Amino acid sequence: MISRRNLIFLGAPGAGKGTLADMLAEEFGLVHISTGDILRDEIKNGTELGRKAKEFVTSGGLVPDEIVAGMVASRLTKDDCANGFILDGFPRTLNQAELLEKSLAKVSRKIDKVVLFEASEDLLIKRISERVICDKCKANFNKVFSPPKKNGVCDKCGGSLLQRPDDTIEKAAYRLKVYSEQTAPLIPYYKTRALLAVIDAGQEKKISYPALLGVLN
Ligand code: AMP
């Protein structure tokens, strides 16, 4: 049973975590919690949290652990999380993983599985630098691999498709370096806790989604 599971999607930027999280959330009624999306909304709305996070997000560096972990802890207290959730882009450091464990314990929940999305660095850079995102509904498109029907317009809601400021080739390379230095240590961390499953995320979603279902069943 995939419904009611509490999952972490782990993997470098561009690995397709957000796309498959949307698909899984929709099929099984899970809540998709993307810390990147929450931070971009806070920045767009000019909140205090957004002002604190802006320089980190724009540069491709990590927002301080306490800020992000506090944001996730408060999201996890909401009722909808009782039906299961997918954390996409969190935790990104060992410290965040420990803070998450503590906040889940407070609401008597635990992580059921961590899925690692594996893809080559070349492919990740290509996916990131060609990615455009809907300003309104946040749907992702790729100008090469999965283009929208009409250039610059979201297929799902008609919103405008924009490139994220941190999705340039230079910033993508920096974000991959940050991933390998600060986030990759989570792989052995979750492996030793017997929570880790791995999927080949270098494939198209029609292949990687069934692979995801396969490791969750
Ligand atoms: P993403 O949409 O997951 O690629 O995240 C975009 C940016 O938001 C990252 O490059 C970071 O600046 C910030 N961010 C998202 N999640 C986290 C996190 N768990 N810890 C620190 N910074 C984060």
PDB file of C-alpha atoms and ligand atoms in Angstrom:
ATOM      1  CA  MET A   1       0.000   0.000   0.000  1.00  0.00           C
ATOM      2  CA  ILE A   2       1.436   3.327  -1.075  1.00  0.00           C
ATOM      3  CA  SER A   3      -1.324   5.517   0.417  1.00  0.00           C
ATOM      4  CA  ARG A   4      -0.550   6.884   3.883  1.00  0.00           C
ATOM      5  CA  ARG A   5       3.185   6.397   3.444  1.00  0.00           C
ATOM      6  CA  ASN A   6       5.678   9.026   4.573  1.00  0.00           C
ATOM      7  CA  LEU A   7       8.372   9.281   1.923  1.00  0.00           C
ATOM      8  CA  ILE A   8      11.538  11.214   1.197  1.00  0.00           C
ATOM      9  CA  PHE A   9      12.656  11.754  -2.410  1.00  0.00           C
ATOM     10  CA  LEU A  10      16.412  12.194  -2.437  1.00  0.00           C
ATOM     11  CA  GLY A  11      18.476  13.130  -5.475  1.00  0.00           C
ATOM     12  CA  ALA A  12      20.334  15.892  -7.251  1.00  0.00           C
ATOM     13  CA  PRO A  13      18.557  18.861  -8.832  1.00  0.00           C
ATOM     14  CA  GLY A  14      17.096  17.830 -12.192  1.00  0.00           C
ATOM     15  CA  ALA A  15      16.662  14.182 -11.193  1.00  0.00           C
ATOM     16  CA  GLY A  16      12.879  14.425 -11.667  1.00  0.00           C
ATOM     17  CA  LYS A  17      11.841  14.197  -8.010  1.00  0.00           C
ATOM     18  CA  GLY A  18       9.190  16.908  -8.356  1.00  0.00           C
ATOM     19  CA  THR A  19       7.630  15.421 -11.488  1.00  0.00           C
ATOM     20  CA  LEU A  20       7.290  11.913 -10.045  1.00  0.00           C
ATOM     21  CA  ALA A  21       6.209  13.289  -6.655  1.00  0.00           C
ATOM     22  CA  ASP A  22       3.316  15.095  -8.376  1.00  0.00           C
ATOM     23  CA  MET A  23       2.288  11.897 -10.170  1.00  0.00           C
ATOM     24  CA  LEU A  24       2.497   9.754  -7.035  1.00  0.00           C
ATOM     25  CA  ALA A  25       0.741  12.330  -4.851  1.00  0.00           C
ATOM     26  CA  GLU A  26      -2.124  12.547  -7.312  1.00  0.00           C
ATOM     27  CA  GLU A  27      -2.526   8.787  -7.702  1.00  0.00           C
ATOM     28  CA  PHE A  28      -2.327   7.911  -3.998  1.00  0.00           C
ATOM     29  CA  GLY A  29      -3.622  11.021  -2.217  1.00  0.00           C
ATOM     30  CA  LEU A  30      -0.290  11.926  -0.625  1.00  0.00           C
ATOM     31  CA  VAL A  31       0.782  15.507   0.085  1.00  0.00           C
ATOM     32  CA  HIS A  32       3.726  16.687  -2.014  1.00  0.00           C
ATOM     33  CA  ILE A  33       5.920  18.983   0.076  1.00  0.00           C
ATOM     34  CA  SER A  34       8.633  20.685  -1.989  1.00  0.00           C
ATOM     35  CA  THR A  35      10.828  22.953   0.130  1.00  0.00           C
ATOM     36  CA  GLY A  36      12.057  24.675  -3.054  1.00  0.00           C
ATOM     37  CA  ASP A  37       8.442  25.539  -4.033  1.00  0.00           C
ATOM     38  CA  ILE A  38       7.623  26.784  -0.525  1.00  0.00           C
ATOM     39  CA  LEU A  39      10.750  28.975  -0.457  1.00  0.00           C
ATOM     40  CA  ARG A  40      10.058  30.411  -3.937  1.00  0.00           C
ATOM     41  CA  ASP A  41       6.495  31.289  -2.826  1.00  0.00           C
ATOM     42  CA  GLU A  42       7.794  32.975   0.335  1.00  0.00           C
ATOM     43  CA  ILE A  43      10.248  34.991  -1.768  1.00  0.00           C
ATOM     44  CA  LYS A  44       7.561  35.936  -4.286  1.00  0.00           C
ATOM     45  CA  ASN A  45       5.225  37.047  -1.486  1.00  0.00           C
ATOM     46  CA  GLY A  46       7.991  39.089   0.174  1.00  0.00           C
ATOM     47  CA  THR A  47       7.542  37.461   3.598  1.00  0.00           C
ATOM     48  CA  GLU A  48      10.181  37.667   6.322  1.00  0.00           C
ATOM     49  CA  LEU A  49      11.154  34.044   5.647  1.00  0.00           C
ATOM     50  CA  GLY A  50      11.381  34.855   1.935  1.00  0.00           C
ATOM     51  CA  ARG A  51      13.676  37.807   2.607  1.00  0.00           C
ATOM     52  CA  LYS A  52      15.956  35.590   4.732  1.00  0.00           C
ATOM     53  CA  ALA A  53      16.040  32.837   2.095  1.00  0.00           C
ATOM     54  CA  LYS A  54      16.347  34.907  -1.075  1.00  0.00           C
ATOM     55  CA  GLU A  55      20.128  35.262  -1.407  1.00  0.00           C
ATOM     56  CA  PHE A  56      20.681  31.535  -0.759  1.00  0.00           C
ATOM     57  CA  VAL A  57      18.044  30.387  -3.250  1.00  0.00           C
ATOM     58  CA  THR A  58      19.184  32.809  -5.943  1.00  0.00           C
ATOM     59  CA  SER A  59      22.828  31.787  -5.620  1.00  0.00           C
ATOM     60  CA  GLY A  60      22.067  28.046  -5.581  1.00  0.00           C
ATOM     61  CA  GLY A  61      23.444  27.611  -2.040  1.00  0.00           C
ATOM     62  CA  LEU A  62      21.504  26.073   0.838  1.00  0.00           C
ATOM     63  CA  VAL A  63      19.171  28.037   3.086  1.00  0.00           C
ATOM     64  CA  PRO A  64      20.284  27.595   6.738  1.00  0.00           C
ATOM     65  CA  ASP A  65      19.121  24.313   8.292  1.00  0.00           C
ATOM     66  CA  GLU A  66      17.106  25.874  11.141  1.00  0.00           C
ATOM     67  CA  ILE A  67      15.024  27.983   8.750  1.00  0.00           C
ATOM     68  CA  VAL A  68      14.126  25.111   6.419  1.00  0.00           C
ATOM     69  CA  ALA A  69      13.671  22.534   9.173  1.00  0.00           C
ATOM     70  CA  GLY A  70      11.340  24.902  11.069  1.00  0.00           C
ATOM     71  CA  MET A  71       9.332  25.498   7.910  1.00  0.00           C
ATOM     72  CA  VAL A  72       8.945  21.733   7.301  1.00  0.00           C
ATOM     73  CA  ALA A  73       8.163  20.982  10.957  1.00  0.00           C
ATOM     74  CA  SER A  74       5.270  23.424  10.876  1.00  0.00           C
ATOM     75  CA  ARG A  75       4.007  22.031   7.542  1.00  0.00           C
ATOM     76  CA  LEU A  76       4.035  18.491   9.000  1.00  0.00           C
ATOM     77  CA  THR A  77       1.659  19.481  11.808  1.00  0.00           C
ATOM     78  CA  LYS A  78      -1.108  20.214   9.252  1.00  0.00           C
ATOM     79  CA  ASP A  79      -3.960  17.675   9.127  1.00  0.00           C
ATOM     80  CA  ASP A  80      -3.464  16.730   5.464  1.00  0.00           C
ATOM     81  CA  CYS A  81      -0.076  15.154   6.310  1.00  0.00           C
ATOM     82  CA  ALA A  82      -1.863  12.431   8.275  1.00  0.00           C
ATOM     83  CA  ASN A  83      -2.713  10.807   4.919  1.00  0.00           C
ATOM     84  CA  GLY A  84       0.962  10.444   4.039  1.00  0.00           C
ATOM     85  CA  PHE A  85       3.457  12.829   2.456  1.00  0.00           C
ATOM     86  CA  ILE A  86       6.370  13.080   0.061  1.00  0.00           C
ATOM     87  CA  LEU A  87       9.243  15.317   1.103  1.00  0.00           C
ATOM     88  CA  ASP A  88      10.906  16.582  -2.077  1.00  0.00           C
ATOM     89  CA  GLY A  89      14.202  18.438  -1.608  1.00  0.00           C
ATOM     90  CA  PHE A  90      14.304  17.967   2.163  1.00  0.00           C
ATOM     91  CA  PRO A  91      16.382  16.955   4.055  1.00  0.00           C
ATOM     92  CA  ARG A  92      19.464  18.205   2.236  1.00  0.00           C
ATOM     93  CA  THR A  93      22.030  17.924   5.049  1.00  0.00           C
ATOM     94  CA  LEU A  94      22.685  15.430   7.856  1.00  0.00           C
ATOM     95  CA  ASN A  95      21.679  18.089  10.366  1.00  0.00           C
ATOM     96  CA  GLN A  96      18.327  18.549   8.582  1.00  0.00           C
ATOM     97  CA  ALA A  97      17.783  14.764   8.659  1.00  0.00           C
ATOM     98  CA  GLU A  98      18.299  14.769  12.428  1.00  0.00           C
ATOM     99  CA  LEU A  99      16.010  17.777  12.920  1.00  0.00           C
ATOM    100  CA  LEU A 100      13.368  16.022  10.794  1.00  0.00           C
ATOM    101  CA  GLU A 101      13.564  12.880  12.909  1.00  0.00           C
ATOM    102  CA  LYS A 102      12.920  14.971  16.029  1.00  0.00           C
ATOM    103  CA  SER A 103       9.981  16.881  14.570  1.00  0.00           C
ATOM    104  CA  LEU A 104       8.379  13.663  13.269  1.00  0.00           C
ATOM    105  CA  ALA A 105       8.749  12.044  16.684  1.00  0.00           C
ATOM    106  CA  LYS A 106       6.798  14.963  18.184  1.00  0.00           C
ATOM    107  CA  VAL A 107       3.813  14.211  15.926  1.00  0.00           C
ATOM    108  CA  SER A 108       4.260  10.412  16.357  1.00  0.00           C
ATOM    109  CA  ARG A 109       5.227   9.833  12.748  1.00  0.00           C
ATOM    110  CA  LYS A 110       8.212   8.288  11.005  1.00  0.00           C
ATOM    111  CA  ILE A 111       9.690   7.991   7.539  1.00  0.00           C
ATOM    112  CA  ASP A 112       8.689   4.739   5.785  1.00  0.00           C
ATOM    113  CA  LYS A 113      11.024   4.915   2.786  1.00  0.00           C
ATOM    114  CA  VAL A 114      13.668   7.103   1.151  1.00  0.00           C
ATOM    115  CA  VAL A 115      13.878   6.882  -2.632  1.00  0.00           C
ATOM    116  CA  LEU A 116      17.182   7.880  -4.227  1.00  0.00           C
ATOM    117  CA  PHE A 117      16.862   9.209  -7.793  1.00  0.00           C
ATOM    118  CA  GLU A 118      20.049   8.422  -9.725  1.00  0.00           C
ATOM    119  CA  ALA A 119      21.020  10.118 -13.011  1.00  0.00           C
ATOM    120  CA  SER A 120      24.267  11.142 -14.710  1.00  0.00           C
ATOM    121  CA  GLU A 121      25.624  14.658 -14.195  1.00  0.00           C
ATOM    122  CA  ASP A 122      25.510  15.436 -17.936  1.00  0.00           C
ATOM    123  CA  LEU A 123      21.823  14.617 -18.100  1.00  0.00           C
ATOM    124  CA  LEU A 124      21.064  16.586 -14.929  1.00  0.00           C
ATOM    125  CA  ILE A 125      22.702  19.740 -16.355  1.00  0.00           C
ATOM    126  CA  LYS A 126      20.766  19.331 -19.615  1.00  0.00           C
ATOM    127  CA  ARG A 127      17.476  18.855 -17.797  1.00  0.00           C
ATOM    128  CA  ILE A 128      18.018  21.805 -15.443  1.00  0.00           C
ATOM    129  CA  SER A 129      19.170  24.299 -18.056  1.00  0.00           C
ATOM    130  CA  GLU A 130      16.265  23.474 -20.414  1.00  0.00           C
ATOM    131  CA  ARG A 131      13.619  23.451 -17.681  1.00  0.00           C
ATOM    132  CA  VAL A 132      10.744  25.947 -17.591  1.00  0.00           C
ATOM    133  CA  ILE A 133       8.151  26.168 -14.826  1.00  0.00           C
ATOM    134  CA  CYS A 134       4.597  27.460 -14.797  1.00  0.00           C
ATOM    135  CA  ASP A 135       4.320  30.666 -12.845  1.00  0.00           C
ATOM    136  CA  LYS A 136       0.801  29.712 -11.694  1.00  0.00           C
ATOM    137  CA  CYS A 137       0.501  25.937 -11.138  1.00  0.00           C
ATOM    138  CA  LYS A 138       4.259  25.089 -10.966  1.00  0.00           C
ATOM    139  CA  ALA A 139       4.022  22.375 -13.630  1.00  0.00           C
ATOM    140  CA  ASN A 140       7.466  21.558 -15.053  1.00  0.00           C
ATOM    141  CA  PHE A 141       8.299  21.347 -18.755  1.00  0.00           C
ATOM    142  CA  ASN A 142      11.557  20.786 -20.560  1.00  0.00           C
ATOM    143  CA  LYS A 143      12.202  22.660 -23.782  1.00  0.00           C
ATOM    144  CA  VAL A 144      13.913  19.558 -25.253  1.00  0.00           C
ATOM    145  CA  PHE A 145      12.588  16.447 -23.461  1.00  0.00           C
ATOM    146  CA  SER A 146       8.965  17.406 -22.707  1.00  0.00           C
ATOM    147  CA  PRO A 147       8.102  20.701 -24.431  1.00  0.00           C
ATOM    148  CA  PRO A 148       4.748  22.412 -23.891  1.00  0.00           C
ATOM    149  CA  LYS A 149       2.313  22.339 -26.825  1.00  0.00           C
ATOM    150  CA  LYS A 150       2.585  26.123 -27.197  1.00  0.00           C
ATOM    151  CA  ASN A 151       5.920  27.837 -26.553  1.00  0.00           C
ATOM    152  CA  GLY A 152       5.953  29.673 -23.186  1.00  0.00           C
ATOM    153  CA  VAL A 153       2.424  28.573 -22.195  1.00  0.00           C
ATOM    154  CA  CYS A 154       1.519  25.936 -19.595  1.00  0.00           C
ATOM    155  CA  ASP A 155      -0.447  22.978 -21.066  1.00  0.00           C
ATOM    156  CA  LYS A 156      -2.255  22.456 -17.766  1.00  0.00           C
ATOM    157  CA  CYS A 157      -3.473  25.936 -16.775  1.00  0.00           C
ATOM    158  CA  GLY A 158      -2.430  28.396 -19.501  1.00  0.00           C
ATOM    159  CA  GLY A 159       0.008  30.184 -17.131  1.00  0.00           C
ATOM    160  CA  SER A 160       3.352  31.619 -18.284  1.00  0.00           C
ATOM    161  CA  LEU A 161       6.379  29.333 -18.387  1.00  0.00           C
ATOM    162  CA  LEU A 162       9.521  30.871 -16.923  1.00  0.00           C
ATOM    163  CA  GLN A 163      13.104  29.744 -16.323  1.00  0.00           C
ATOM    164  CA  ARG A 164      14.155  29.761 -12.663  1.00  0.00           C
ATOM    165  CA  PRO A 165      17.034  32.193 -12.025  1.00  0.00           C
ATOM    166  CA  ASP A 166      19.040  29.301 -10.506  1.00  0.00           C
ATOM    167  CA  ASP A 167      18.497  27.033 -13.548  1.00  0.00           C
ATOM    168  CA  THR A 168      21.349  28.463 -15.651  1.00  0.00           C
ATOM    169  CA  ILE A 169      24.214  26.105 -16.626  1.00  0.00           C
ATOM    170  CA  GLU A 170      26.665  27.846 -14.236  1.00  0.00           C
ATOM    171  CA  LYS A 171      24.318  27.736 -11.241  1.00  0.00           C
ATOM    172  CA  ALA A 172      23.271  24.182 -12.056  1.00  0.00           C
ATOM    173  CA  ALA A 173      26.931  23.093 -11.868  1.00  0.00           C
ATOM    174  CA  TYR A 174      27.278  24.841  -8.502  1.00  0.00           C
ATOM    175  CA  ARG A 175      24.061  23.239  -7.182  1.00  0.00           C
ATOM    176  CA  LEU A 176      25.348  19.793  -8.194  1.00  0.00           C
ATOM    177  CA  LYS A 177      28.566  20.476  -6.263  1.00  0.00           C
ATOM    178  CA  VAL A 178      26.510  21.507  -3.208  1.00  0.00           C
ATOM    179  CA  TYR A 179      24.491  18.285  -3.629  1.00  0.00           C
ATOM    180  CA  SER A 180      27.546  16.026  -3.714  1.00  0.00           C
ATOM    181  CA  GLU A 181      29.203  17.770  -0.748  1.00  0.00           C
ATOM    182  CA  GLN A 182      26.240  18.363   1.562  1.00  0.00           C
ATOM    183  CA  THR A 183      23.359  16.103   0.510  1.00  0.00           C
ATOM    184  CA  ALA A 184      25.009  12.902  -0.784  1.00  0.00           C
ATOM    185  CA  PRO A 185      26.109  11.950   2.787  1.00  0.00           C
ATOM    186  CA  LEU A 186      22.406  11.237   3.387  1.00  0.00           C
ATOM    187  CA  ILE A 187      22.714   8.161   1.158  1.00  0.00           C
ATOM    188  CA  PRO A 188      24.756   6.098   3.653  1.00  0.00           C
ATOM    189  CA  TYR A 189      22.756   7.694   6.502  1.00  0.00           C
ATOM    190  CA  TYR A 190      19.459   6.234   5.209  1.00  0.00           C
ATOM    191  CA  LYS A 191      21.097   3.036   3.922  1.00  0.00           C
ATOM    192  CA  THR A 192      22.267   2.099   7.412  1.00  0.00           C
ATOM    193  CA  ARG A 193      18.720   2.723   8.650  1.00  0.00           C
ATOM    194  CA  ALA A 194      17.464   0.234   5.988  1.00  0.00           C
ATOM    195  CA  LEU A 195      15.183   2.903   4.477  1.00  0.00           C
ATOM    196  CA  LEU A 196      16.887   3.449   1.114  1.00  0.00           C
ATOM    197  CA  ALA A 197      15.591   2.339  -2.289  1.00  0.00           C
ATOM    198  CA  VAL A 198      17.208   3.416  -5.561  1.00  0.00           C
ATOM    199  CA  ILE A 199      15.664   4.112  -8.971  1.00  0.00           C
ATOM    200  CA  ASP A 200      17.248   4.931 -12.317  1.00  0.00           C
ATOM    201  CA  ALA A 201      16.017   8.491 -12.850  1.00  0.00           C
ATOM    202  CA  GLY A 202      17.855   8.865 -16.148  1.00  0.00           C
ATOM    203  CA  GLN A 203      14.829   7.463 -17.996  1.00  0.00           C
ATOM    204  CA  GLU A 204      11.674   9.117 -19.243  1.00  0.00           C
ATOM    205  CA  LYS A 205       8.841   9.332 -16.707  1.00  0.00           C
ATOM    206  CA  LYS A 206       6.854   6.598 -18.457  1.00  0.00           C
ATOM    207  CA  ILE A 207       9.704   4.255 -17.455  1.00  0.00           C
ATOM    208  CA  SER A 208      10.830   5.790 -14.157  1.00  0.00           C
ATOM    209  CA  TYR A 209       7.299   6.076 -12.670  1.00  0.00           C
ATOM    210  CA  PRO A 210       6.640   2.301 -12.867  1.00  0.00           C
ATOM    211  CA  ALA A 211      10.143   1.783 -11.443  1.00  0.00           C
ATOM    212  CA  LEU A 212       9.185   4.054  -8.537  1.00  0.00           C
ATOM    213  CA  LEU A 213       5.974   2.095  -7.939  1.00  0.00           C
ATOM    214  CA  GLY A 214       8.055  -1.077  -8.056  1.00  0.00           C
ATOM    215  CA  VAL A 215      10.319  -0.019  -5.156  1.00  0.00           C
ATOM    216  CA  LEU A 216       7.368   1.244  -3.114  1.00  0.00           C
ATOM    217  CA  ASN A 217       5.198  -1.862  -3.457  1.00  0.00           C
TER     218      ASN A 217
HETATM  219  P1  AMP B   1      14.799  22.993  -5.366  1.00  0.00           P
HETATM  220  O1  AMP B   1      13.544  23.551  -5.948  1.00  0.00           O
HETATM  221  O2  AMP B   1      14.576  21.775  -4.528  1.00  0.00           O
HETATM  222  O3  AMP B   1      15.877  22.786  -6.407  1.00  0.00           O
HETATM  223  O4  AMP B   1      15.354  24.104  -4.357  1.00  0.00           O
HETATM  224  C1  AMP B   1      15.702  25.397  -4.824  1.00  0.00           C
HETATM  225  C2  AMP B   1      16.574  26.077  -3.800  1.00  0.00           C
HETATM  226  O5  AMP B   1      15.836  26.246  -2.567  1.00  0.00           O
HETATM  227  C3  AMP B   1      17.842  25.349  -3.405  1.00  0.00           C
HETATM  228  O6  AMP B   1      18.910  25.547  -4.324  1.00  0.00           O
HETATM  229  C4  AMP B   1      18.124  25.972  -2.036  1.00  0.00           C
HETATM  230  O7  AMP B   1      18.632  27.281  -2.156  1.00  0.00           O
HETATM  231  C5  AMP B   1      16.721  26.092  -1.459  1.00  0.00           C
HETATM  232  N1  AMP B   1      16.342  24.870  -0.727  1.00  0.00           N
HETATM  233  C6  AMP B   1      15.338  24.004  -1.061  1.00  0.00           C
HETATM  234  N2  AMP B   1      15.274  23.020  -0.165  1.00  0.00           N
HETATM  235  C7  AMP B   1      16.253  23.244   0.746  1.00  0.00           C
HETATM  236  C8  AMP B   1      16.717  22.556   1.886  1.00  0.00           C
HETATM  237  N3  AMP B   1      16.162  21.405   2.287  1.00  0.00           N
HETATM  238  N4  AMP B   1      17.760  23.093   2.561  1.00  0.00           N
HETATM  239  C9  AMP B   1      18.330  24.240   2.186  1.00  0.00           C
HETATM  240  N5  AMP B   1      17.973  24.929   1.103  1.00  0.00           N
HETATM  241  C10 AMP B   1      16.927  24.443   0.377  1.00  0.00           C
END
